[in-house]
Structure formats: structure tokens, C-alpha cells
PDB file of C-alpha atoms in Angstrom:
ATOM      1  CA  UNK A   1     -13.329  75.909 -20.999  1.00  0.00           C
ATOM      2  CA  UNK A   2     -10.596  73.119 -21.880  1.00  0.00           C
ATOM      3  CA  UNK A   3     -13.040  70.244 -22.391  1.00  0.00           C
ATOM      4  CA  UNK A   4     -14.982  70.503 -25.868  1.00  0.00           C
ATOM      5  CA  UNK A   5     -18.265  68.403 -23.916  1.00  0.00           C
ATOM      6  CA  UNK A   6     -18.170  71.000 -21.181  1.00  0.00           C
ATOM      7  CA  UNK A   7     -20.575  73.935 -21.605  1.00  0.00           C
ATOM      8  CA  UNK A   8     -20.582  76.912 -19.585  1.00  0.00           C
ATOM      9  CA  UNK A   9     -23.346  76.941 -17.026  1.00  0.00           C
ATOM     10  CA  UNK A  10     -25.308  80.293 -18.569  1.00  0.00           C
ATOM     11  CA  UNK A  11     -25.141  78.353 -21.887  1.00  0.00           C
ATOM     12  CA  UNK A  12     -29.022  78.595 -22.794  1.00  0.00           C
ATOM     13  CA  UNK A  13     -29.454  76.166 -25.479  1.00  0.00           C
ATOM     14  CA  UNK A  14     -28.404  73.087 -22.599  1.00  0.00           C
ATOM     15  CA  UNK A  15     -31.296  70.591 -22.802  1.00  0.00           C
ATOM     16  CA  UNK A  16     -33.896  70.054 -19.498  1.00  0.00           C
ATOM     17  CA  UNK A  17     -31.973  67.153 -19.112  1.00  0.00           C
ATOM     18  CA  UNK A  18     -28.750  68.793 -18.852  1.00  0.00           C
ATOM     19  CA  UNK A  19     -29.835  71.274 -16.616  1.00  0.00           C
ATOM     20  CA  UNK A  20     -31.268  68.829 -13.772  1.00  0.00           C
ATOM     21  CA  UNK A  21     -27.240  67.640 -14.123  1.00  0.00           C
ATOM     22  CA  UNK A  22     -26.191  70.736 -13.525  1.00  0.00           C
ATOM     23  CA  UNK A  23     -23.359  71.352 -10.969  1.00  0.00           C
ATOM     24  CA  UNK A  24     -22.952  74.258  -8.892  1.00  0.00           C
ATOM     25  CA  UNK A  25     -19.591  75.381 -10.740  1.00  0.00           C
ATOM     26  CA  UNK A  26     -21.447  75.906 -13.539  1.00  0.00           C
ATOM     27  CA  UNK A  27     -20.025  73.321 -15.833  1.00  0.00           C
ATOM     28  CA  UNK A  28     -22.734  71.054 -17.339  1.00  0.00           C
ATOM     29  CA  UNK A  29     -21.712  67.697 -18.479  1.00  0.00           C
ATOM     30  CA  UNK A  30     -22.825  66.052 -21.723  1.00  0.00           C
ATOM     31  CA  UNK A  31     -24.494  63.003 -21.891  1.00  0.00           C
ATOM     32  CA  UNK A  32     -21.586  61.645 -23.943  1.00  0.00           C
ATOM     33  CA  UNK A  33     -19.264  62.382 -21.211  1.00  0.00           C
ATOM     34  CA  UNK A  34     -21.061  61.402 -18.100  1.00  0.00           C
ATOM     35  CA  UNK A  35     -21.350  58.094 -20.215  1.00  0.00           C
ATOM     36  CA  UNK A  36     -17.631  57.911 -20.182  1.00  0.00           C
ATOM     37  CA  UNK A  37     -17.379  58.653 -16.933  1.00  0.00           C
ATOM     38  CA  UNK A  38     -19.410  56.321 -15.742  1.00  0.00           C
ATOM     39  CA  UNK A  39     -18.287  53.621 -18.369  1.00  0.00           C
ATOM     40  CA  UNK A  40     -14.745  54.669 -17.132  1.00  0.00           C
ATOM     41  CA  UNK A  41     -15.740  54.472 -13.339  1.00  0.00           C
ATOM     42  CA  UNK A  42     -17.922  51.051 -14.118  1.00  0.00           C
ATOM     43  CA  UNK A  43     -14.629  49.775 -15.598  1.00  0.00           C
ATOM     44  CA  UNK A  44     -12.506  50.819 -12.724  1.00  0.00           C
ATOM     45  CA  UNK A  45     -15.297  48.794 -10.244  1.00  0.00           C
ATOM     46  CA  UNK A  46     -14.934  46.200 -12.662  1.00  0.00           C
ATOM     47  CA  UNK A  47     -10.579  46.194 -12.994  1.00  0.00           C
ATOM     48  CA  UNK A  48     -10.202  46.056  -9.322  1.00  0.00           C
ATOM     49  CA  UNK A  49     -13.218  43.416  -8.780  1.00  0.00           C
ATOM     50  CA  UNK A  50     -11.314  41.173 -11.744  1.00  0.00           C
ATOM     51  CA  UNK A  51      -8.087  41.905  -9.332  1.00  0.00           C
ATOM     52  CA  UNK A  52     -10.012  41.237  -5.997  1.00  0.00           C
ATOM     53  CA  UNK A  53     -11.152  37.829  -7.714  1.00  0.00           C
ATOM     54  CA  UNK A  54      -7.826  36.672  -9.324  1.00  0.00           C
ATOM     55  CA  UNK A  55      -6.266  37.672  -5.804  1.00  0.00           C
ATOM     56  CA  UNK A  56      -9.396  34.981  -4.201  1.00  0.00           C
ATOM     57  CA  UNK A  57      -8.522  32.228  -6.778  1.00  0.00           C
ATOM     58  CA  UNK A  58      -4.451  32.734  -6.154  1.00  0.00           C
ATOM     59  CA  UNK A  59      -4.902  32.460  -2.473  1.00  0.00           C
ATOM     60  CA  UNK A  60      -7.421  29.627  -2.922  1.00  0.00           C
ATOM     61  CA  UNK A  61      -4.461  27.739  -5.134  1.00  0.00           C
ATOM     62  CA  UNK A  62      -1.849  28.307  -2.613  1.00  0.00           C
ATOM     63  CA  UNK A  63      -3.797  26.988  -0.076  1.00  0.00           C
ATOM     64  CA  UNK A  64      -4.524  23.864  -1.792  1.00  0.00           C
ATOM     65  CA  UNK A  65      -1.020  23.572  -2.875  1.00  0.00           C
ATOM     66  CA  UNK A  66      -0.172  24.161   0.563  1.00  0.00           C
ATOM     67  CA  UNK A  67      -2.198  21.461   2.020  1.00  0.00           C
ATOM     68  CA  UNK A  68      -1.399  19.144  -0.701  1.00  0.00           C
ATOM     69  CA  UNK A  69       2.631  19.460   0.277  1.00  0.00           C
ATOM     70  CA  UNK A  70       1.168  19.000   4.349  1.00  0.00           C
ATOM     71  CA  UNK A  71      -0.539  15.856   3.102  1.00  0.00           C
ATOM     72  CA  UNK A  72       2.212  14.799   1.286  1.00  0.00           C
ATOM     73  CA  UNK A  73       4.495  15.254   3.675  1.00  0.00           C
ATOM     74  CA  UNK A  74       2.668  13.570   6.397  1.00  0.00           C
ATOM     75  CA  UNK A  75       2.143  10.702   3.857  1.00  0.00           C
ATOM     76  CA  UNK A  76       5.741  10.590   3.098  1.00  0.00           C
ATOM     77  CA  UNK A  77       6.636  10.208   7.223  1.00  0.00           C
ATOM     78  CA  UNK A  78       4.028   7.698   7.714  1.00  0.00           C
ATOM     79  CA  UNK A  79       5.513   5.826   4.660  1.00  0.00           C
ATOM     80  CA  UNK A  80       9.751   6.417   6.185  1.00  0.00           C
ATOM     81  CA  UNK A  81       7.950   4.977   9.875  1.00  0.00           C
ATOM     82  CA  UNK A  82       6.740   1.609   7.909  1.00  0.00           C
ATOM     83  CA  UNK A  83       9.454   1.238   6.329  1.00  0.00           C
ATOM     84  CA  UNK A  84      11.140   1.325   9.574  1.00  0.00           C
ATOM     85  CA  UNK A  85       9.301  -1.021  11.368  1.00  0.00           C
ATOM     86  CA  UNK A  86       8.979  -2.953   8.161  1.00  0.00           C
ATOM     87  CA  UNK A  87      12.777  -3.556   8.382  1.00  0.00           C
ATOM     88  CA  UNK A  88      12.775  -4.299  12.066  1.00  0.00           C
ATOM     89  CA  UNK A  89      10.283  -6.783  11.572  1.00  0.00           C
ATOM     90  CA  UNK A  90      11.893  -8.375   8.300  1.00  0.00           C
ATOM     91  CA  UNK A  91      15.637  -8.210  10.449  1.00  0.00           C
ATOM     92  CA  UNK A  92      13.524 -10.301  13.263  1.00  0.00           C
ATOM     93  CA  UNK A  93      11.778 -12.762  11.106  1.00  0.00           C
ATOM     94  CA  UNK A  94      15.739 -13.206   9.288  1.00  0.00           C
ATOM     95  CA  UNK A  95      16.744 -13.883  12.787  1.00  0.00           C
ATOM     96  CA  UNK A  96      14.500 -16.381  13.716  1.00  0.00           C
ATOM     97  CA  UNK A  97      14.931 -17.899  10.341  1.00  0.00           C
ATOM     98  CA  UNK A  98      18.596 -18.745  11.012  1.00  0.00           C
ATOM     99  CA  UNK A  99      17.659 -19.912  14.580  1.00  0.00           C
ATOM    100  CA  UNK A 100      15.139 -22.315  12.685  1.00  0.00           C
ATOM    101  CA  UNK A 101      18.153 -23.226  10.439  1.00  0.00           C
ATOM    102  CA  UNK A 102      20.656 -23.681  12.951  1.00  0.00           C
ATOM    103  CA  UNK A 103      18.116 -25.939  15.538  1.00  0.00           C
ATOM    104  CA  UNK A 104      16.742 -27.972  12.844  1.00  0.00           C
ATOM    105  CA  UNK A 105      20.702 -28.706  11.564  1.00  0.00           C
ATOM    106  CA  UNK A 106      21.654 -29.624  14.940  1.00  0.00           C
ATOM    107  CA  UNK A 107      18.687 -31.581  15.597  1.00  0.00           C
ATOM    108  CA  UNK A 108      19.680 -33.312  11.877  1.00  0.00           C
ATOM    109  CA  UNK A 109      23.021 -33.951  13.394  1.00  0.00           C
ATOM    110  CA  UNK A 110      21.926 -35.315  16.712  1.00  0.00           C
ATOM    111  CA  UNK A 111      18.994 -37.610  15.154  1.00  0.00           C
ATOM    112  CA  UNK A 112      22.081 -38.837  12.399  1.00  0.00           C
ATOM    113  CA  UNK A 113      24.267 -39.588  15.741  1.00  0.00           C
ATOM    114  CA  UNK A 114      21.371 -41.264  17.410  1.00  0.00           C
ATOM    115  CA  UNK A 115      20.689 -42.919  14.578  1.00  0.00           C
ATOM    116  CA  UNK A 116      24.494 -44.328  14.368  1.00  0.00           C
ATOM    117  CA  UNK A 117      24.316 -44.880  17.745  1.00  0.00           C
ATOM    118  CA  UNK A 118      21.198 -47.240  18.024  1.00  0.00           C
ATOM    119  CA  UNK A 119      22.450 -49.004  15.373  1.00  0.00           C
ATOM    120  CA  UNK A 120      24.883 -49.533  16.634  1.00  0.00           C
ATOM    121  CA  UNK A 121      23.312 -51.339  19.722  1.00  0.00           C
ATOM    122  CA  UNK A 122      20.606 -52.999  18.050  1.00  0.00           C
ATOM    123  CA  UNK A 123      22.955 -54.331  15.049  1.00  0.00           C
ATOM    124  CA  UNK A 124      21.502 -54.286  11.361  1.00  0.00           C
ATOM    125  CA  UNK A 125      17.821 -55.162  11.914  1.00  0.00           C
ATOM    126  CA  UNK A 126      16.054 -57.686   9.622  1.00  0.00           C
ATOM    127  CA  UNK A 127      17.499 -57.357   5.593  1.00  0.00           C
ATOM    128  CA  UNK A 128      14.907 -56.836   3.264  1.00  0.00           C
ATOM    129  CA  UNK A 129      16.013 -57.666  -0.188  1.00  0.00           C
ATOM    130  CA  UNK A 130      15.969 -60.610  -3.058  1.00  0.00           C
ATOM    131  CA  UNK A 131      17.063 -63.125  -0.327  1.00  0.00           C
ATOM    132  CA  UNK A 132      15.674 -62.530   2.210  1.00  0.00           C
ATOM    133  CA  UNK A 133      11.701 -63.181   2.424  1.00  0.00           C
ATOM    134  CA  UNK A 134      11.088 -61.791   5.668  1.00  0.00           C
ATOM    135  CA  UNK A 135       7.363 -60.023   5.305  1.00  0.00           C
ATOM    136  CA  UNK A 136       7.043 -60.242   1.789  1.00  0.00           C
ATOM    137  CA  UNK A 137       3.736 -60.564   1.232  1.00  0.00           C
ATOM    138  CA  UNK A 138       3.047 -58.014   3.407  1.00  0.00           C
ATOM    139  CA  UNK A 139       5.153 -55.596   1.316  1.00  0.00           C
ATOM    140  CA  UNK A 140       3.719 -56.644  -1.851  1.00  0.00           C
ATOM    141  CA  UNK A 141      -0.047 -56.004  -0.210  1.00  0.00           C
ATOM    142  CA  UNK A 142       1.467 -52.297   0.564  1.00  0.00           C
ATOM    143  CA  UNK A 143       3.243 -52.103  -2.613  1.00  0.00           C
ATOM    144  CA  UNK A 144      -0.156 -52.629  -4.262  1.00  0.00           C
ATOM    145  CA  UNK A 145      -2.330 -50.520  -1.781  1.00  0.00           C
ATOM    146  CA  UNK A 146      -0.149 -47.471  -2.754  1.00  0.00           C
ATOM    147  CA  UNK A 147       0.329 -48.147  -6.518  1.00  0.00           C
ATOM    148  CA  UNK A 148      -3.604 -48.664  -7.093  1.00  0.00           C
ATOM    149  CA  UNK A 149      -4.991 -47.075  -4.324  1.00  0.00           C
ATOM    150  CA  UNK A 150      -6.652 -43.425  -5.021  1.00  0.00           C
ATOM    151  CA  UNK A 151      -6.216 -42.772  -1.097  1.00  0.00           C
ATOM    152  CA  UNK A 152      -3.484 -43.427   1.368  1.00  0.00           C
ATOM    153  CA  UNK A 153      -5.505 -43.434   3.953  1.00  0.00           C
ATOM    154  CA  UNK A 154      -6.959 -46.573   2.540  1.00  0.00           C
ATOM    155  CA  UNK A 155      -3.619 -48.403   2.987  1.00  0.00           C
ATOM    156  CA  UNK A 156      -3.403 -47.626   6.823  1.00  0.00           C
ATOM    157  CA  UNK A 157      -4.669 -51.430   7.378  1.00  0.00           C
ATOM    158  CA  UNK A 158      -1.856 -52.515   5.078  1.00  0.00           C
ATOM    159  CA  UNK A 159       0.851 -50.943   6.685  1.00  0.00           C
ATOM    160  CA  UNK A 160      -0.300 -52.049  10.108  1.00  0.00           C
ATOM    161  CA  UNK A 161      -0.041 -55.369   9.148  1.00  0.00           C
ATOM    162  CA  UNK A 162       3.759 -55.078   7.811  1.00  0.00           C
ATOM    163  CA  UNK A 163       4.868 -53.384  10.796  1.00  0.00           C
ATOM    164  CA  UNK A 164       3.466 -55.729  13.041  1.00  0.00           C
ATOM    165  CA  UNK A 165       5.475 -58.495  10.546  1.00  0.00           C
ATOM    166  CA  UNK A 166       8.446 -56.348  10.641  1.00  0.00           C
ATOM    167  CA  UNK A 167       8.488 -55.522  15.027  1.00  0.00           C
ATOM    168  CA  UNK A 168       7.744 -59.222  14.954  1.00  0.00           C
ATOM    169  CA  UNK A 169      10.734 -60.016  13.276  1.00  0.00           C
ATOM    170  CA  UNK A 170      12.945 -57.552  14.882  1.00  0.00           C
ATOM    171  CA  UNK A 171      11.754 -59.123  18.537  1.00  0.00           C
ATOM    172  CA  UNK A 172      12.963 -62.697  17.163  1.00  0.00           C
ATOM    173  CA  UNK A 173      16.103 -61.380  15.938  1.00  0.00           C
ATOM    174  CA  UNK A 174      16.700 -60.024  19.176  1.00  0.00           C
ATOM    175  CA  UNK A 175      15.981 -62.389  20.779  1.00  0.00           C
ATOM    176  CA  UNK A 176      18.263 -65.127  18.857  1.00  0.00           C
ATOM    177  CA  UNK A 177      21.175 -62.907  19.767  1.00  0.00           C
TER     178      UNK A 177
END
């Protein structure tokens, strides 16, 4: 036949072994060969499990990478809505920041005006100065609360005391006039 392992069937120096592997075509295969056919069919099982299992590990990765890009993505929306709302809210708090400005200007302005005004009506008050003595030792006991005191709360006697002096004044002024 074509095959050097191949032995005709009638062959009578085949082995027992040989002849339970007999095949009804009369062709007995050697033991070499059926070892190479099955090492050849064991590596064939083998190939396409190898194939099966890099198949498993590709589809595994693309999955992953899949979800990865979903998480991403969703992360990536959840970060474009806060940034949204994060400028709303920082547009609003600018807005009320320039109210603020604006009301506590024109409540500067008004107090300033009100200020003028009453002045105005009330004339200069009592002049506190070198020549005038009005309250000083009244000033000099809050002058000396605040320079040695540790707590300003401490001095809230002391002041009382030199605005009472000072409203005194004011009342006699006013009432000289």
C-alpha cells in the first residue's frame, strides 16, 4: 500500500496486539501511527480548545472594556450635569452678591445722608479734644480698661459710665440752645 506503517491485513507476522486493531479493510495500523494519530487528533482537541479559550478571554475583555466606556460615560454625564448646576448655582450666588453690594452701598449712602442730615439738626455735639474737658476722666478710665484689659467685656462698666457723661452732656447742650 502507499503508507510504509500500513500492513496488509493477511500479513502474518502482525503482533496479537495489532490484530485486535484490526479494521475490516484489512489495513492494520502500527502502533507508531495510531500514536500519531491520536497525538495528531489530541492536538487538534487541544488547537481548537486553545481557540475556544482565547475566543472566552477576548469576549470577556470586550465586555469589560465595554462596560468600562458605559461607566465612563455615565460618569462623564453625571460630571457635564454638575457642572451645570454648579454654574447655575455659582451665577445665583454672583447675583445675590451684587444685590448685597448694591443694598449695603445704598444703605452706606443713605446712613452718610442721615448722618449729614442729623447733624445738621442737632449742630456739632460736645468737642472732645485738648480744650475741652468734657468727660475726661471717664475717657481716660476707658482708655485704660482697653489698653490693660485682657477682655473687653470687662470694660462694659467703663463705657457705660462715659456714655452716660457724654448723653449727659449732649442733653445740656441742648438744652442751652
Amino acid at each position: 500500500m502507499g503508507n510504509s506503517k500500513s500492513t496488509p491485513a493477511n500479513n502474518q507476522s502482525a503482533s496479537p496486539e495489532q490484530e485486535g486493531l484490526s479494521n475490516e479493510s484489512g489495513v492494520v495500523l502500527t502502533m507508531e501511527l495510531q500514536e500519531d494519530v491520536m497525538t495528531d487528533f489530541q492536538d487538534e482537541l487541544l488547537q481548537k480548545q486553545w481557540v475556544q479559550h482565547q475566543m472566552q478571554i477576548m469576549q470577556r475583555a470586550e465586555a469589560r472594556t465595554k462596560s468600562s466606556n458605559e461607566r465612563r460615560s455615565k460618569v462623564e454625564q453625571q460630571m457635564e450635569q454638575f457642572r451645570e448646576k454648579n454654574t447655575i448655582r455659582q451665577a445665583n450666588l454672583d447675583s445675590k452678591i451684587d444685590d448685597l453690594n448694591a443694598r449695603f452701598s445704598d444703605l452706606r449712602t443713605e446712613i452718610a445722608y442721615d448722618a449729614a442730615s442729623l447733624e445738621k439738626k442737632l449742630g456739632n455735639g460736645p468737642t472732645f479734644g485738648n480744650k475741652d474737658k468734657t468727660c475726661l476722666s471717664a475717657r481716660m478710665e476707658v482708655a485704660s480698661c482697653y489698653k490693660n484689659g485682657i477682655d473687653v467685656l470687662a470694660c462694659d462698666g467703663v463705657v457705660e459710665s462715659l456714655e452716660r457723661c457724654i448723653k449727659k452732656t449732649i442733653m445740656e447742650d441742648a438744652a442751652k440752645q
